[in-house]
Structure formats: structure tokens, C-alpha cells
JSON list of C-alpha atoms in Angstrom, two decimals:
[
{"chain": "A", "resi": 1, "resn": "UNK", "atom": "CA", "xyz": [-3.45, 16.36, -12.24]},
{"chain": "A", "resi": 2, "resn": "UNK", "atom": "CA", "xyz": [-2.74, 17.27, -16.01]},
{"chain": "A", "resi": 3, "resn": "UNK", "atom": "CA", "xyz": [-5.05, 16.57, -18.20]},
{"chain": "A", "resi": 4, "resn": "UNK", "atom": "CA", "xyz": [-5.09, 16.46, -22.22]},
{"chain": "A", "resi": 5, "resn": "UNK", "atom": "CA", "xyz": [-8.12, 15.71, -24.43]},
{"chain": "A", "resi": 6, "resn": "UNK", "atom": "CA", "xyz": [-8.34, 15.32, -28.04]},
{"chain": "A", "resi": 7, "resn": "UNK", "atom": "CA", "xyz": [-11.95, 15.32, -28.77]},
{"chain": "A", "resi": 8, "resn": "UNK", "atom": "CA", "xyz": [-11.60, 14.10, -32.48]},
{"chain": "A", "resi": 9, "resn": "UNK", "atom": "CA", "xyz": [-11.12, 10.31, -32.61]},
{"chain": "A", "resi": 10, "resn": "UNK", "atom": "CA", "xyz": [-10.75, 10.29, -36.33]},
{"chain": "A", "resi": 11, "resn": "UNK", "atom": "CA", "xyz": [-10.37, 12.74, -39.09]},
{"chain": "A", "resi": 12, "resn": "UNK", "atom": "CA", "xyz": [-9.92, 12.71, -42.55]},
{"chain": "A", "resi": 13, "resn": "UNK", "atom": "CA", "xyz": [-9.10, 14.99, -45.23]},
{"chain": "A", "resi": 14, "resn": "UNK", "atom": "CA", "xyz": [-8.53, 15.18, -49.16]},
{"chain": "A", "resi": 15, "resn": "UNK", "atom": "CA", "xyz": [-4.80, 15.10, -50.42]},
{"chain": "A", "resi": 16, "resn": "UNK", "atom": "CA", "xyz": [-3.58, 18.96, -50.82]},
{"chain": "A", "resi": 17, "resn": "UNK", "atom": "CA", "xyz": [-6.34, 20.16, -48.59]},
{"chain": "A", "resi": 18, "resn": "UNK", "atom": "CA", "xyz": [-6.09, 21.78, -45.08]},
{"chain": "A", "resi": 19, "resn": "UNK", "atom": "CA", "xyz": [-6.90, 19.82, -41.44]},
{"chain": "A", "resi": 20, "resn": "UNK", "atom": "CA", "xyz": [-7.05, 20.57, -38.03]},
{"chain": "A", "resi": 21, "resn": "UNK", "atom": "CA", "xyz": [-6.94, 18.54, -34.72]},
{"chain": "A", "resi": 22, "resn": "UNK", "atom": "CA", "xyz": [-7.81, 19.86, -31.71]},
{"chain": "A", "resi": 23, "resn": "UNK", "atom": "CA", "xyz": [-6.24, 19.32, -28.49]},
{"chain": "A", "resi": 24, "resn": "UNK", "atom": "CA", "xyz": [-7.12, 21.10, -24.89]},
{"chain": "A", "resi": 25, "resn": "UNK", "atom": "CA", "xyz": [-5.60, 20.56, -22.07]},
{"chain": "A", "resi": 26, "resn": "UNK", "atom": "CA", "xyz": [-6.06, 21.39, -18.07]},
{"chain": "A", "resi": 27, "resn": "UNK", "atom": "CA", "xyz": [-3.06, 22.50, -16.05]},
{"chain": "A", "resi": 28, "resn": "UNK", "atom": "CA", "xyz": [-2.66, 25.27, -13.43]},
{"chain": "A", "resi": 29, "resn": "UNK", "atom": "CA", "xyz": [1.42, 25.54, -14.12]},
{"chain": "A", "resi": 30, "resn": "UNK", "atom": "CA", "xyz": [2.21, 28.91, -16.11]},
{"chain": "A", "resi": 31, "resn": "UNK", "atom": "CA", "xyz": [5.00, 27.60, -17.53]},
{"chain": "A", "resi": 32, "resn": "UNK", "atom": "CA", "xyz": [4.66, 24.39, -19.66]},
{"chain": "A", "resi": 33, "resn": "UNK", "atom": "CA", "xyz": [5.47, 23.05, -23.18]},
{"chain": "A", "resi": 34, "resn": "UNK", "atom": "CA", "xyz": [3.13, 21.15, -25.68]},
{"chain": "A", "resi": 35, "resn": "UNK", "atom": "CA", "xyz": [4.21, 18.69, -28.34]},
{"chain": "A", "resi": 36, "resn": "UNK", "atom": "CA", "xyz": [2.34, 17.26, -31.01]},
{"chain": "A", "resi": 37, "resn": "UNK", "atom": "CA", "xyz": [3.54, 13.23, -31.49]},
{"chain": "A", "resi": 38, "resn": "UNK", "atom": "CA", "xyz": [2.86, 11.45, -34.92]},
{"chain": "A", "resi": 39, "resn": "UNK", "atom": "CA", "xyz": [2.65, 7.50, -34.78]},
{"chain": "A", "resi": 40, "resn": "UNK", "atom": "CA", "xyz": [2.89, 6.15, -38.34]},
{"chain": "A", "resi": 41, "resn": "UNK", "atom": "CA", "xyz": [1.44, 2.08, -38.68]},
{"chain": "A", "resi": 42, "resn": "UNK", "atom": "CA", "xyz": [5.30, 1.79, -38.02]},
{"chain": "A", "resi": 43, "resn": "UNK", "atom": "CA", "xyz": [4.54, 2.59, -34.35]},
{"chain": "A", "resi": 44, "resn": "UNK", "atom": "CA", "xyz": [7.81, 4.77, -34.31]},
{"chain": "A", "resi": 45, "resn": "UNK", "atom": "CA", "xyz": [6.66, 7.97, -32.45]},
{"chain": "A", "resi": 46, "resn": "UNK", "atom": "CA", "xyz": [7.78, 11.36, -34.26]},
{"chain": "A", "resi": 47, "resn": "UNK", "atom": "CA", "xyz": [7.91, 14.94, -32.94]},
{"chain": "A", "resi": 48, "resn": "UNK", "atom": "CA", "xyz": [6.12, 17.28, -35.29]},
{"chain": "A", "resi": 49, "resn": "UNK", "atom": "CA", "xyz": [5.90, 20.49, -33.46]},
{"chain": "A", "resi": 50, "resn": "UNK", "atom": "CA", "xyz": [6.76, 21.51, -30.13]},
{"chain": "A", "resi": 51, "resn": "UNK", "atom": "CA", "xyz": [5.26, 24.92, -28.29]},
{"chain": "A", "resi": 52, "resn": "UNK", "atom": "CA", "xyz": [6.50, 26.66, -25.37]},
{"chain": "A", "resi": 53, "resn": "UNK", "atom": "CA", "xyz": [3.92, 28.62, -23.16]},
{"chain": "A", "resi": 54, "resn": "UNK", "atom": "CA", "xyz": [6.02, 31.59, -22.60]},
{"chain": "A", "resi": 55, "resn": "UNK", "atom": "CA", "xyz": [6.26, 32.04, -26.34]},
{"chain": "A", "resi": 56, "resn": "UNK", "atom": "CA", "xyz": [3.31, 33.67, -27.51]},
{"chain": "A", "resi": 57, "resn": "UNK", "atom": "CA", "xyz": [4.21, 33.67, -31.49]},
{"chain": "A", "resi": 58, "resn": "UNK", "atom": "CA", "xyz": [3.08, 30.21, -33.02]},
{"chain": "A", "resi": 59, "resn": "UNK", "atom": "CA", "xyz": [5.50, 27.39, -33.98]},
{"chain": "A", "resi": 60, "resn": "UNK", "atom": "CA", "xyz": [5.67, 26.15, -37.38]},
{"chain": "A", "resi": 61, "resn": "UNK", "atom": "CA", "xyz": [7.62, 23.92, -39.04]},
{"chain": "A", "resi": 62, "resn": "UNK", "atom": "CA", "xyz": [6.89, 23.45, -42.86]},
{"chain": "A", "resi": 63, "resn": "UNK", "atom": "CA", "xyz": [3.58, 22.53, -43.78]},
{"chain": "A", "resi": 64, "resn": "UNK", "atom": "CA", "xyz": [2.99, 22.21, -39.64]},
{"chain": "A", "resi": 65, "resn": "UNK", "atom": "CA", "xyz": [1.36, 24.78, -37.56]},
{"chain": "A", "resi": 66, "resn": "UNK", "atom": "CA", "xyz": [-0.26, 25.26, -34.11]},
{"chain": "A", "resi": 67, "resn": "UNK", "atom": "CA", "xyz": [-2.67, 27.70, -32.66]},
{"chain": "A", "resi": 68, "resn": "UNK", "atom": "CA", "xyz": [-1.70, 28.23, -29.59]},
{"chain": "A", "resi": 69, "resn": "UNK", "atom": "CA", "xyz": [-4.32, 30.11, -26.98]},
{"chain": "A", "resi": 70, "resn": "UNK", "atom": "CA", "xyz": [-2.77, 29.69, -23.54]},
{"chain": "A", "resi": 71, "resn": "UNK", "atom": "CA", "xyz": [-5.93, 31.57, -22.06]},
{"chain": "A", "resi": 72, "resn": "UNK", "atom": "CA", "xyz": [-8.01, 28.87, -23.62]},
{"chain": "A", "resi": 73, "resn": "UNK", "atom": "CA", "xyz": [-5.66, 26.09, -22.70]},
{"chain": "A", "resi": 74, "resn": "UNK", "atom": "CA", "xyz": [-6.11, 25.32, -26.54]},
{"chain": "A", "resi": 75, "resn": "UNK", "atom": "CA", "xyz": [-3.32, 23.34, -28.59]},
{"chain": "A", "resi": 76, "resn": "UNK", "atom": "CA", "xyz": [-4.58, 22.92, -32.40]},
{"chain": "A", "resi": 77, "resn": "UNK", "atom": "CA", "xyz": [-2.41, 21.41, -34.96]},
{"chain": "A", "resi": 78, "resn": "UNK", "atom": "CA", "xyz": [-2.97, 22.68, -38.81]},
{"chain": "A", "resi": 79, "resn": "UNK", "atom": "CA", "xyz": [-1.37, 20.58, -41.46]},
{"chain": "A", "resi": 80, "resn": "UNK", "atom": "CA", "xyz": [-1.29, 22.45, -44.89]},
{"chain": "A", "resi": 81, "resn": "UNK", "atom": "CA", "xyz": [-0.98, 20.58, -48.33]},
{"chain": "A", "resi": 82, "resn": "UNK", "atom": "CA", "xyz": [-1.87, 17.22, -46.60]},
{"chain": "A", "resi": 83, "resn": "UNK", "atom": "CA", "xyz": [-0.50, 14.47, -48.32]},
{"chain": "A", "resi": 84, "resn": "UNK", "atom": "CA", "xyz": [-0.99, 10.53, -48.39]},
{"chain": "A", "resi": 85, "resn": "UNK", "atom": "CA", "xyz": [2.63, 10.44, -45.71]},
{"chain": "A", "resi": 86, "resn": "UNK", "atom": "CA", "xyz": [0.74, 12.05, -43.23]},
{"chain": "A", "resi": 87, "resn": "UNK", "atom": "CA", "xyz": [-1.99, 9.84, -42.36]},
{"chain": "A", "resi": 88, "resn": "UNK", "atom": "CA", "xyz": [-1.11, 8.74, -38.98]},
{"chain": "A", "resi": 89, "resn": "UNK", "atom": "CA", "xyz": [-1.85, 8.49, -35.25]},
{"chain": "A", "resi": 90, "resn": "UNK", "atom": "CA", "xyz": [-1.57, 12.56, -33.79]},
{"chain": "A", "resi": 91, "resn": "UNK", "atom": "CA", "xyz": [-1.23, 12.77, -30.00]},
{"chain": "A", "resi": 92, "resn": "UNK", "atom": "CA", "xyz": [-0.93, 15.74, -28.04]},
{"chain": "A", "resi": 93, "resn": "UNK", "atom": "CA", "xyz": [1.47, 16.15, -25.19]},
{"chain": "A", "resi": 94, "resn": "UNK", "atom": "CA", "xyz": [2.00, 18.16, -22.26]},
{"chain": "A", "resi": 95, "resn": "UNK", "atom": "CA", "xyz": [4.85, 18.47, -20.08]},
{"chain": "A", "resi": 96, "resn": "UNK", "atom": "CA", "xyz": [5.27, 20.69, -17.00]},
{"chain": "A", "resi": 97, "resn": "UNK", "atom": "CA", "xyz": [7.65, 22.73, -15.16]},
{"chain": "A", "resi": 98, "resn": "UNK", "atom": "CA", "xyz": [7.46, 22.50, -11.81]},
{"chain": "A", "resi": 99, "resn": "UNK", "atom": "CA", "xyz": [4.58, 20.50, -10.16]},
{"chain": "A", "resi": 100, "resn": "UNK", "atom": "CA", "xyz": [4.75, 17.48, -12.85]},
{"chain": "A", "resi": 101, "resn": "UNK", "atom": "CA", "xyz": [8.09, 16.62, -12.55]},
{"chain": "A", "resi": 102, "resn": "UNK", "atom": "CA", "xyz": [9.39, 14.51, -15.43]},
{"chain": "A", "resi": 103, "resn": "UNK", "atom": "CA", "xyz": [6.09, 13.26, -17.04]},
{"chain": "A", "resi": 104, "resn": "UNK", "atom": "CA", "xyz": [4.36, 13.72, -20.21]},
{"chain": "A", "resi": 105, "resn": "UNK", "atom": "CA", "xyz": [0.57, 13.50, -20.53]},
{"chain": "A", "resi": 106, "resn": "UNK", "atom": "CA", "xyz": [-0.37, 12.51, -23.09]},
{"chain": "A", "resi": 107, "resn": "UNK", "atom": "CA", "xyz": [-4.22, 12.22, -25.40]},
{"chain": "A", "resi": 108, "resn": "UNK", "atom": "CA", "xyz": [-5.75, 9.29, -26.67]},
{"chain": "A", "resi": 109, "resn": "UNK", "atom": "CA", "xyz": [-5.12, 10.30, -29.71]},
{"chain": "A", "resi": 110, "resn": "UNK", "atom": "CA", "xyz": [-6.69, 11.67, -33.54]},
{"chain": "A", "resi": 111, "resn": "UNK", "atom": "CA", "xyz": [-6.56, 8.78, -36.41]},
{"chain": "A", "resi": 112, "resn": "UNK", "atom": "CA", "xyz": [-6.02, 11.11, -39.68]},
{"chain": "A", "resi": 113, "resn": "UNK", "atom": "CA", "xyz": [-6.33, 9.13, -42.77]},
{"chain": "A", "resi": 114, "resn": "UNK", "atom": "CA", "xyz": [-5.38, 11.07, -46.39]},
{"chain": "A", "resi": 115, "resn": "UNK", "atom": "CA", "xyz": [-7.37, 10.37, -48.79]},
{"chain": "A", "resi": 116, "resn": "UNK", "atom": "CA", "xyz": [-5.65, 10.06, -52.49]},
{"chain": "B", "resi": 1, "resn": "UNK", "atom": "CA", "xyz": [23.23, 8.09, -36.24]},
{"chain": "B", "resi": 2, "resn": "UNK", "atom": "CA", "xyz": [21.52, 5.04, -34.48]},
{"chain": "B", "resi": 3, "resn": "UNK", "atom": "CA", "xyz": [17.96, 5.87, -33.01]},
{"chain": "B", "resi": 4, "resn": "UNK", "atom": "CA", "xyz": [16.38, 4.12, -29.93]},
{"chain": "B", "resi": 5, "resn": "UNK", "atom": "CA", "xyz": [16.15, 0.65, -30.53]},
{"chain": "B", "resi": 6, "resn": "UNK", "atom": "CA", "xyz": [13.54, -2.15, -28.75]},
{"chain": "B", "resi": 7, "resn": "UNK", "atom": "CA", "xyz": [13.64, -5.91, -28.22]},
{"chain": "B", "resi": 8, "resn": "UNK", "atom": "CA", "xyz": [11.66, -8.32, -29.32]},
{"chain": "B", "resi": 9, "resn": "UNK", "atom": "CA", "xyz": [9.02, -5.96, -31.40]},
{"chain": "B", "resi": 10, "resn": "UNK", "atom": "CA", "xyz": [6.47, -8.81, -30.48]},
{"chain": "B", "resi": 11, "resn": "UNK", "atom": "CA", "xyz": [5.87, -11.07, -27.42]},
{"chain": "B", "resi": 12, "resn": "UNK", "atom": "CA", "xyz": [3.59, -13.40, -27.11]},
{"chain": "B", "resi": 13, "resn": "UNK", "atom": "CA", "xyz": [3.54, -15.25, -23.26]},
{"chain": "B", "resi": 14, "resn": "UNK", "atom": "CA", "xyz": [1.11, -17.13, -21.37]},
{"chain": "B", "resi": 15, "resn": "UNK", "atom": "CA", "xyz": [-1.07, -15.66, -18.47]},
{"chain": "B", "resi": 16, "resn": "UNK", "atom": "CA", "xyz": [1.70, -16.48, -15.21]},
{"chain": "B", "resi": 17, "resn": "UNK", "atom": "CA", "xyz": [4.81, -16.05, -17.02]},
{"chain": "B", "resi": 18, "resn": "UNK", "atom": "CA", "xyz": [7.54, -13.35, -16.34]},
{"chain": "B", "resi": 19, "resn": "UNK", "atom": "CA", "xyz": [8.75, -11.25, -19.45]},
{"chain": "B", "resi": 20, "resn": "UNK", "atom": "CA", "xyz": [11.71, -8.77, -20.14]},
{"chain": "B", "resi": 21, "resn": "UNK", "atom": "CA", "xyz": [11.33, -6.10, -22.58]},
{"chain": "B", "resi": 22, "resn": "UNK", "atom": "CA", "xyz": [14.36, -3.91, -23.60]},
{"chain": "B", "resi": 23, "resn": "UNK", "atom": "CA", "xyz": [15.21, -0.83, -24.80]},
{"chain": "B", "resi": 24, "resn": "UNK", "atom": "CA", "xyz": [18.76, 0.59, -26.20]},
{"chain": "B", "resi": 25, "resn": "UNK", "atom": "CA", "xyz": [18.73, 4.38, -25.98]},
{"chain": "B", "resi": 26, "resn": "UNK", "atom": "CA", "xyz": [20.51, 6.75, -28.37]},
{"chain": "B", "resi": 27, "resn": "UNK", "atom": "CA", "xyz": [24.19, 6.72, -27.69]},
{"chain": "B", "resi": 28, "resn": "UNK", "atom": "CA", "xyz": [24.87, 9.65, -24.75]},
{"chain": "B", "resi": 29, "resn": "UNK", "atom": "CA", "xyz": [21.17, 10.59, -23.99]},
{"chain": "B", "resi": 30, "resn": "UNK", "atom": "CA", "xyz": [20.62, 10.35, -20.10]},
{"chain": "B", "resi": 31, "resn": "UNK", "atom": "CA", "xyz": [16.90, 10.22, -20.01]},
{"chain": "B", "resi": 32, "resn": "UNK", "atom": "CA", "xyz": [15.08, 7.43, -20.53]},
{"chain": "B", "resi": 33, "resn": "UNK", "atom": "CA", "xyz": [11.36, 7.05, -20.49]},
{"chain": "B", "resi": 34, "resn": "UNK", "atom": "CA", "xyz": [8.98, 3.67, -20.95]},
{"chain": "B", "resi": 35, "resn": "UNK", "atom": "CA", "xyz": [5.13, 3.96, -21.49]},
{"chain": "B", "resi": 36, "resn": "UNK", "atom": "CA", "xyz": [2.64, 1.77, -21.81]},
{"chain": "B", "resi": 37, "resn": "UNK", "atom": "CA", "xyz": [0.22, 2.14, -25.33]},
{"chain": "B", "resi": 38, "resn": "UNK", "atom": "CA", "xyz": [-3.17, 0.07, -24.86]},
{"chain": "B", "resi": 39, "resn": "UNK", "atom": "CA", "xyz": [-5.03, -0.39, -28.05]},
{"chain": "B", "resi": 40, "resn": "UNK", "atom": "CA", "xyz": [-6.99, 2.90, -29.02]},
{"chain": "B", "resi": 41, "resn": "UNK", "atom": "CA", "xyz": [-4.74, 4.89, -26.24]},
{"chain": "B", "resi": 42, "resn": "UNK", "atom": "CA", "xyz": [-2.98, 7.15, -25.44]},
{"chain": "B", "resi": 43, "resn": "UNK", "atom": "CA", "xyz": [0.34, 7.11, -24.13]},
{"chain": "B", "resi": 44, "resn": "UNK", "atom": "CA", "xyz": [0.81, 6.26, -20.33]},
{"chain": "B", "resi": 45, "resn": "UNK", "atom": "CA", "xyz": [4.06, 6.90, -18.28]},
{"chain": "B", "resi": 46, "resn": "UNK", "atom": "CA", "xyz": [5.42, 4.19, -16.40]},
{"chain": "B", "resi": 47, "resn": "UNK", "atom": "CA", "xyz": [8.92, 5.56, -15.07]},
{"chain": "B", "resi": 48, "resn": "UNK", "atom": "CA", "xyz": [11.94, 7.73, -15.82]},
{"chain": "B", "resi": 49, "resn": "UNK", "atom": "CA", "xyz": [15.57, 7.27, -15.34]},
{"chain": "B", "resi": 50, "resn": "UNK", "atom": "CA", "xyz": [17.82, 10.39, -15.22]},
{"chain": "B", "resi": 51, "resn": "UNK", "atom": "CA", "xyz": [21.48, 9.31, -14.85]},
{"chain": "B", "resi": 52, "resn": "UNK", "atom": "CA", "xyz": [22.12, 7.81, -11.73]},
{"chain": "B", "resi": 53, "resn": "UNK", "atom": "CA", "xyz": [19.71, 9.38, -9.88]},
{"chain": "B", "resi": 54, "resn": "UNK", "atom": "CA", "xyz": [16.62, 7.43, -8.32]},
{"chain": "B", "resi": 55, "resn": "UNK", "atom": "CA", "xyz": [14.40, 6.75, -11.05]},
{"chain": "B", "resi": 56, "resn": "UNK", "atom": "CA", "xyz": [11.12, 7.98, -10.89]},
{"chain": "B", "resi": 57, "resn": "UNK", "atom": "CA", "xyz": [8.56, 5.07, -10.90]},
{"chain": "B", "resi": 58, "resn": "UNK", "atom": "CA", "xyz": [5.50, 6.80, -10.13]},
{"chain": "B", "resi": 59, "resn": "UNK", "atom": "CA", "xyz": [3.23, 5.25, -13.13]},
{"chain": "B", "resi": 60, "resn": "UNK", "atom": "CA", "xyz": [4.57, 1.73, -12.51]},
{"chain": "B", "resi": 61, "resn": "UNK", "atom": "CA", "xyz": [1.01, 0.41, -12.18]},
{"chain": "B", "resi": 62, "resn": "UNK", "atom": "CA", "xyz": [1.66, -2.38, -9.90]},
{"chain": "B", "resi": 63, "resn": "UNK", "atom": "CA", "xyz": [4.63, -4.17, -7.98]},
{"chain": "B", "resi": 64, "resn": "UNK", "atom": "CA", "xyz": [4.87, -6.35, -10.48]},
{"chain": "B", "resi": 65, "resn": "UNK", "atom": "CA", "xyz": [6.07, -4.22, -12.73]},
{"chain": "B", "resi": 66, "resn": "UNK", "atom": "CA", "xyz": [9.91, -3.36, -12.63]},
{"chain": "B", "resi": 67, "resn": "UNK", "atom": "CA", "xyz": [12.58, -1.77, -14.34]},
{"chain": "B", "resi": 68, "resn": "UNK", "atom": "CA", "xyz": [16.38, -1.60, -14.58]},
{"chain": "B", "resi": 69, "resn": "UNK", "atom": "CA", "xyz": [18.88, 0.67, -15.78]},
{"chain": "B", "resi": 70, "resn": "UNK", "atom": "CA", "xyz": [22.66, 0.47, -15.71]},
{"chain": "B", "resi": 71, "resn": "UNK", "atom": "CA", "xyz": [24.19, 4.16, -15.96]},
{"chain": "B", "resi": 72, "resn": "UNK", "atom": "CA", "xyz": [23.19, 5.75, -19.33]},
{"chain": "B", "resi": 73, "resn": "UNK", "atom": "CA", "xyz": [23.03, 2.40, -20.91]},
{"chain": "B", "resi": 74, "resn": "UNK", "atom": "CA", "xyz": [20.38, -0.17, -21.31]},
{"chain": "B", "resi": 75, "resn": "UNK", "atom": "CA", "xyz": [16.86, -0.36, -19.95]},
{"chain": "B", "resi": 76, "resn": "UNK", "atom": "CA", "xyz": [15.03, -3.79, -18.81]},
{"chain": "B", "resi": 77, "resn": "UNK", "atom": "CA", "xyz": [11.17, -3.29, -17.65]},
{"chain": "B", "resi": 78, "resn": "UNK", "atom": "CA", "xyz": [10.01, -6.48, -16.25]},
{"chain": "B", "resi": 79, "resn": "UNK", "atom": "CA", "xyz": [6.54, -7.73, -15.94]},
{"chain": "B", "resi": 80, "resn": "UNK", "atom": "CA", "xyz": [6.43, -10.47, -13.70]},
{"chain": "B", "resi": 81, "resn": "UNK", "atom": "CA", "xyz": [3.35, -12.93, -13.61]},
{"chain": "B", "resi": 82, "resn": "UNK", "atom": "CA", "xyz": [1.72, -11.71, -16.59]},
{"chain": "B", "resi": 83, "resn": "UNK", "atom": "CA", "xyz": [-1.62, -10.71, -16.81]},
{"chain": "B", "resi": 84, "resn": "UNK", "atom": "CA", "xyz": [-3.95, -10.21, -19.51]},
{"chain": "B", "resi": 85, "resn": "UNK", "atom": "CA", "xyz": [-4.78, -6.80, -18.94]},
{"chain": "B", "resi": 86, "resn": "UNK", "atom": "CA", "xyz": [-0.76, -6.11, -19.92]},
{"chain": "B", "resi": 87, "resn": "UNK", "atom": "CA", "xyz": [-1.37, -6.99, -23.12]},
{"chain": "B", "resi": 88, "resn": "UNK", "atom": "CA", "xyz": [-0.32, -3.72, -24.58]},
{"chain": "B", "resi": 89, "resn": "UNK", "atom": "CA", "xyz": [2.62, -1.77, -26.80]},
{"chain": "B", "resi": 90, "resn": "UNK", "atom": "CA", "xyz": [5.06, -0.92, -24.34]},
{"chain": "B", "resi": 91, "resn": "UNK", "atom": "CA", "xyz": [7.21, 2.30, -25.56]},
{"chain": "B", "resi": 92, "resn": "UNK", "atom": "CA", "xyz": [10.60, 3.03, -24.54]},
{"chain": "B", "resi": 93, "resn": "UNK", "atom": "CA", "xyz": [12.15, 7.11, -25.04]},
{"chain": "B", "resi": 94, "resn": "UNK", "atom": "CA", "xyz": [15.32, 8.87, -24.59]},
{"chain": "B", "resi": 95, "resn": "UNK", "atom": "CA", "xyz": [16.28, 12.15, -24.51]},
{"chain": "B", "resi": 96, "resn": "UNK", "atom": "CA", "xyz": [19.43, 14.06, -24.43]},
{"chain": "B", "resi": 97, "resn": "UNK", "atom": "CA", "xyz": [18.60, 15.46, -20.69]},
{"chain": "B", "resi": 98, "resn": "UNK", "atom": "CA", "xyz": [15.79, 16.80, -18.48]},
{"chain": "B", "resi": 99, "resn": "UNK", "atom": "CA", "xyz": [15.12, 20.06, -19.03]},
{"chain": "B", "resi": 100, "resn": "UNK", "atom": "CA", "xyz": [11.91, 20.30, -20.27]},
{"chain": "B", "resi": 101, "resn": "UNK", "atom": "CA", "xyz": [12.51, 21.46, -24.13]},
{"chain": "B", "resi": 102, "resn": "UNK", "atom": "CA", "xyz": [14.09, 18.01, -24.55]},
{"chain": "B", "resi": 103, "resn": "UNK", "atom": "CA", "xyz": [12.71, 16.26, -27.16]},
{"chain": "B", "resi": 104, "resn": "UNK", "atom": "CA", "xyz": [11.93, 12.80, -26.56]},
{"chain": "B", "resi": 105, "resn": "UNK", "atom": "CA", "xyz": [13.51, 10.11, -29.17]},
{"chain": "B", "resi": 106, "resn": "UNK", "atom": "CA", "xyz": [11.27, 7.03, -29.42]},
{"chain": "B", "resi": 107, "resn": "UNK", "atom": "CA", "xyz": [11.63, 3.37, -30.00]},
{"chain": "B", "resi": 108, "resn": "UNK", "atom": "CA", "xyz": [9.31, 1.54, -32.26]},
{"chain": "B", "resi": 109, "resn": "UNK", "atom": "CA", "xyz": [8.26, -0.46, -29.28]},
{"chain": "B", "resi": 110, "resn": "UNK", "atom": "CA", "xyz": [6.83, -3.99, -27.88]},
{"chain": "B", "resi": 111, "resn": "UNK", "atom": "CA", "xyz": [3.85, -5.36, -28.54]},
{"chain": "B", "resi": 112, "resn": "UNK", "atom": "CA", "xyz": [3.07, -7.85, -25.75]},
{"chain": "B", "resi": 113, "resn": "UNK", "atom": "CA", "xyz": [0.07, -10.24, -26.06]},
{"chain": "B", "resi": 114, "resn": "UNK", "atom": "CA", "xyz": [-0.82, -12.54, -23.34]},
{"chain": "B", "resi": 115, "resn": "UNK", "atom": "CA", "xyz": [-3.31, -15.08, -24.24]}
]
């Protein structure tokens, strides 16, 4: 079975500064692809990044990035120039190609707060 | 354009009692997803409907748990005799297909309590 953990239940980080969550996961599929999820107190779920395995440069998108190490089975999410917007639920997904058929696996989860 | 909608956004029912939860997908997405969110959790998948092929209902956690889906439309899952450990948010998702670089469009979900 896949597994995801995100061993961080809560972060929190100064407005402007830089954090990172940390997500591994466990998976014996070579091909694969990795989300990051943001739940606002709204509940609504929002995509912030999504990584393929097969890719082996980084996604980014804006003040998002991951660090992806496949050989690790490591999944970090860096957000740059925090601010107050992104304080949030972060859960890290995983979704396989072959042997998992149509689920996602999800982590419990990393409660970021900003701090003003 | 419209995103996935969900109805009620609360529920409060009685240990016993059946409920209905539903979701309205985005318009033309043929994937649809429902988890189940217990407080402090993570996400947990409770079935899949692609088209009108045989959904997958491999996380439904018990028989009482059911779900509907009429072609690409709208989704009922139905809890029948309610239980307190299904006291949870219960997330519905669409996406455009299956392939697996679909991204997944959620609803703001269902909070069900059940005293």
C-alpha cells in the first residue's frame, strides 16, 4: 500500500520569510505524481503544485516550490515571501500509475499559520 | 466558470438516521471523487466514478455506505443508519478525466455531525 507522511503537524513562520513542509512517501511504482493540496478555514481544497516522477527538474509556480528527491521518496514544499493568505491546512498527495488505480493518498496534514 | 458545488455544507442527524449528501461536479468533468476528512486528518478515499463505467468503491468503509451517480452528472453518497464515528467532512472532487495529471477540482464539502 501507498503511504504518505507529513511529519510536521504544525508550522509557523514570520510574514516575508521562507518555510518548508516536509512530506515522504512509500511506493514501489516508478512512475507516480505528487500534489501538494492547500485547505484554507474555507475547507475548499486548492492545488498548489503538482510533480511528476519522470520529471527530474523541480516544479514551481510563483512563490511555490518543491524539492523533489525520487531516490529519497522525499516531496518538500518551499513557500517564499510567506504572507498572512497562506496560512492554511498543506496536505501531500500521491497518486499512482499502475498498481493504485484511481486513488489518491493522501497525509494528515501540516497546519501553517503566518504570523503578521 | 462554476466550480464543484456541495449540499447542505452542514448536517446535523441523530445516531439511526439515513442521510444524503450531494455533490454537483464542474460542468463536463467525468471523474468524480468523494473522501471522507475526520477532524485532524487527512483525506480518505471512499469511491470513484469514471463515466459509465463501474465505479470503484474500494474505500467505502462499510455497506452502509453508498453512492450514486447518473452519467457525468450528479453524485448522492448515502450513509444509512448513522453512526457516530461518521461524524466527519465528507469531500466531493471532479476532474476533467483519468489520466493521472488530472487535477482534481474540489467542493467545499459536508460537515456531518451525529450526536
Amino acid at each position: 500500500a501507498q503511504t504518505v507522511t507529513q511529519s510536521q503537524p504544525e508550522m509557523s513562520v514570520q510574514e516575508a520569510e521562507t518555510v518548508t513542509l516536509s512530506c515522504t512517501y512509500d511506493t514501489s511504482e516508478n512512475n507516480y505524481y505528487l500534489f501538494w493540496y492547500k485547505q484554507p478555514p474555507s475547507r475548499q481544497m486548492i492545488l498548489v503544485i503538482r510533480q511528476e516522477a519522470y520529471k527530474q527538474q523541480n516544479a514551481t509556480e510563483n512563490r511555490f516550490s518543491v524539492n523533489f528527491q525520487k531516490a529519497a521518496k522525499s516531496f518538500s514544499l518551499k513557500i517564499s515571501d510567506s504572507q498572512l493568505g497562506d496560512t492554511a491546512m498543506y496536505f501531500c498527495a500521491f497518486r499512482g500509475y499502475l498498481n493504485t488505480g484511481n486513488q489518491f493518498y493522501f497525509g494528515t496534514g501540516t497546519s501553517l499559520t503566518v504570523i503578521p | 466558470g462554476a466550480g464543484v458545488s456541495q449540499s447542505p455544507s452542514n448536517k446535523v442527524t441523530e445516531k439511526g438516521k439515513d442521510v444524503e449528501l450531494r455533490c454537483d461536479p464542474i460542468s463536463g468533468h467525468t471523474a468524480l471523487y468523494w473522501y471522507r476528512q475526520r477532524l485532524g486528518q487527512g483525506l480518505e478515499f471512499l469511491i470513484y466514478f469514471q463515466g459509465n463505467s463501474a465505479p470503484d468503491k474500494s474505500g467505502l468503509p462499510s455497506d452502509r455506505f453508498s453512492a450514486e451517480r447518473t452519467g457525468e452528472s450528479v453524485s448522492t453518497l448515502t450513509i444509512q443508519r448513522t453512526q457516530q464515528e461518521d461524524s466527519a467532512v465528507y469531500l466531493c472532487a471532479s476532474s476533467q478525466g483519468v489520466a493521472e495529471t488530472e487535477t482534481q477540482y474540489f467542493g467545499p464539502g459536508t460537515r456531518l455531525l451525529v450526536l
